[in-house]
Amino acid sequence: MARFPTWVVIALTGALSLSLAGCSSTGGKRAEDARKAAAAQGRVAVNTPRWTFAMITHSGDGDTFWDIVQSGAKQAAVKDNINFLYSHDAQAQQQAQLVDAAVDKKVDGIIVTLAKPEALKAAVARAERAGIPVITVNSGSAQSKAYGALTHIGQDESVAGEAVGQELTDRGRKKVLCVLHEQGNVGHEQRCAGVTKTFSGTVENLYVNGTNMPDVQAAIGARLQADRSVDAVVTLGAPYADTAVKAKADAGSRAEVDTFDLNAKVAAELKDGTLGFAVDQQPYLQGYQAVDLLWLYKYNGDVLGGGRPVLTGPQIVTKDQAATLEEYTKRGTR
């Protein structure tokens, strides 16, 4: 029977959840038990060098979505003996500067979002020239391969939007307000375009200043007051869902509020029926897989996706799944 070092079994089991050829079922169970124990206790599960990976995103301050992404990334970093660095800036030029700073630090791998791809193109190219492997996550799947990234991890935003449009059609909605909270974000545009493609009714895009929640609430409320035919509001991020609910109340509207992404508040509002449905792209998995795949590339030259994005969504979740999701959101993994 072939035997492998315990750390190899543990690491590859955690990364890909695959059984290793030649191992007995008993040995596989022991490896899995050891991996779980290491993860639960925050222990390193490999003996590879302590590489440094930097994740640079387009997140603004206080966005719970990115807390979940970081949660997954940090969990994988502990397991893989990675020194994990996180930085973010909602302004694309500043985000590009953060990528340049990571290159200057000579990190061993970079994870980056491409919400505004052109602004990041030169910085990503500089990382490639420096021999630093790059994985893109969340946004920029169309540009990822052309920019030289190993792979992209996230959901196809157009497909996600199409799933929402079909769900709204199935629910009998007639007019949808699609609320874009970050102007110029290609992923957001793709989501609303996807909704328009498959929805049998009318879609109206509403651009708001996502950094100012009172302004967001006022803008949505004003539109709902002005047009009583709007019977659904779709927000593109979990923090904006509750704001839309408040705007709906202000306007005396009966429109259904739905959203992309999850957090604890969204799970609770799905459970009590305040929200109709949410689209989960599994941000924990985006962070976890990005770190794990960079580790696999550094250790074993592995790449997933075959030149195409590794999809983590979309999944439509409703009141039926809310109780289970609520448990996961409270621990910061969904």
PDB file of N, CA and C in Angstrom, residues 14 25 101 105 107 121 138 141 147 192 217 225 228 243 246 255 264 269 295 315:
ATOM      1  N   GLY A  14      -7.751  18.806   2.505  1.00  0.00           N
ATOM      2  CA  GLY A  14      -8.405  20.066   2.806  1.00  0.00           C
ATOM      3  C   GLY A  14      -8.598  20.924   1.595  1.00  0.00           C
ATOM      4  N   SER A  25      -9.571   3.239   3.422  1.00  0.00           N
ATOM      5  CA  SER A  25     -10.641   4.075   3.952  1.00  0.00           C
ATOM      6  C   SER A  25     -10.350   4.466   5.385  1.00  0.00           C
ATOM      7  N   ALA A 101       2.470  47.987  -4.147  1.00  0.00           N
ATOM      8  CA  ALA A 101       3.151  47.882  -2.847  1.00  0.00           C
ATOM      9  C   ALA A 101       3.421  46.420  -2.498  1.00  0.00           C
ATOM     10  N   LYS A 105       7.052  44.497  -1.935  1.00  0.00           N
ATOM     11  CA  LYS A 105       7.371  43.679  -0.755  1.00  0.00           C
ATOM     12  C   LYS A 105       7.862  42.284  -1.150  1.00  0.00           C
ATOM     13  N   VAL A 107       6.084  39.719  -2.254  1.00  0.00           N
ATOM     14  CA  VAL A 107       5.235  38.655  -1.727  1.00  0.00           C
ATOM     15  C   VAL A 107       5.306  37.446  -2.654  1.00  0.00           C
ATOM     16  N   LYS A 121      -4.802  46.895 -14.659  1.00  0.00           N
ATOM     17  CA  LYS A 121      -4.070  46.135 -15.671  1.00  0.00           C
ATOM     18  C   LYS A 121      -2.564  46.269 -15.535  1.00  0.00           C
ATOM     19  N   ASN A 138     -13.768  37.227  -7.415  1.00  0.00           N
ATOM     20  CA  ASN A 138     -14.979  38.021  -7.285  1.00  0.00           C
ATOM     21  C   ASN A 138     -15.375  38.789  -8.538  1.00  0.00           C
ATOM     22  N   SER A 141     -13.772  38.426 -14.197  1.00  0.00           N
ATOM     23  CA  SER A 141     -13.545  37.102 -14.788  1.00  0.00           C
ATOM     24  C   SER A 141     -13.232  37.191 -16.285  1.00  0.00           C
ATOM     25  N   TYR A 147      -5.111  39.038 -18.560  1.00  0.00           N
ATOM     26  CA  TYR A 147      -4.153  39.757 -17.724  1.00  0.00           C
ATOM     27  C   TYR A 147      -3.057  38.835 -17.186  1.00  0.00           C
ATOM     28  N   CYS A 192     -27.150  43.606 -13.398  1.00  0.00           N
ATOM     29  CA  CYS A 192     -28.410  44.231 -13.816  1.00  0.00           C
ATOM     30  C   CYS A 192     -28.738  43.909 -15.272  1.00  0.00           C
ATOM     31  N   GLN A 217     -30.896  55.212   1.008  1.00  0.00           N
ATOM     32  CA  GLN A 217     -32.279  55.035   1.472  1.00  0.00           C
ATOM     33  C   GLN A 217     -33.199  56.083   0.866  1.00  0.00           C
ATOM     34  N   GLN A 225     -41.735  56.064  -4.304  1.00  0.00           N
ATOM     35  CA  GLN A 225     -42.861  56.984  -4.173  1.00  0.00           C
ATOM     36  C   GLN A 225     -43.301  57.513  -5.530  1.00  0.00           C
ATOM     37  N   ARG A 228     -45.311  53.839  -8.414  1.00  0.00           N
ATOM     38  CA  ARG A 228     -45.972  52.797  -7.631  1.00  0.00           C
ATOM     39  C   ARG A 228     -46.047  51.466  -8.377  1.00  0.00           C
ATOM     40  N   THR A 243     -31.334  48.516   3.971  1.00  0.00           N
ATOM     41  CA  THR A 243     -31.587  49.922   3.636  1.00  0.00           C
ATOM     42  C   THR A 243     -32.765  50.036   2.672  1.00  0.00           C
ATOM     43  N   LYS A 246     -36.002  49.613   4.563  1.00  0.00           N
ATOM     44  CA  LYS A 246     -36.375  50.858   5.248  1.00  0.00           C
ATOM     45  C   LYS A 246     -36.946  51.871   4.260  1.00  0.00           C
ATOM     46  N   ALA A 255     -43.485  46.742  -2.664  1.00  0.00           N
ATOM     47  CA  ALA A 255     -42.524  46.032  -3.510  1.00  0.00           C
ATOM     48  C   ALA A 255     -41.763  44.988  -2.701  1.00  0.00           C
ATOM     49  N   ALA A 264     -25.597  38.070   8.163  1.00  0.00           N
ATOM     50  CA  ALA A 264     -26.500  37.617   9.224  1.00  0.00           C
ATOM     51  C   ALA A 264     -27.855  38.315   9.140  1.00  0.00           C
ATOM     52  N   GLU A 269     -33.705  38.199   7.788  1.00  0.00           N
ATOM     53  CA  GLU A 269     -34.838  38.789   7.061  1.00  0.00           C
ATOM     54  C   GLU A 269     -35.416  37.832   6.023  1.00  0.00           C
ATOM     55  N   TRP A 295      -1.390  28.232  -2.791  1.00  0.00           N
ATOM     56  CA  TRP A 295      -0.508  27.290  -2.103  1.00  0.00           C
ATOM     57  C   TRP A 295      -0.236  26.058  -2.976  1.00  0.00           C
ATOM     58  N   GLN A 315     -26.324  30.802  -6.276  1.00  0.00           N
ATOM     59  CA  GLN A 315     -27.315  29.937  -5.657  1.00  0.00           C
ATOM     60  C   GLN A 315     -28.433  30.827  -5.115  1.00  0.00           C
TER      61      GLN A 315
END
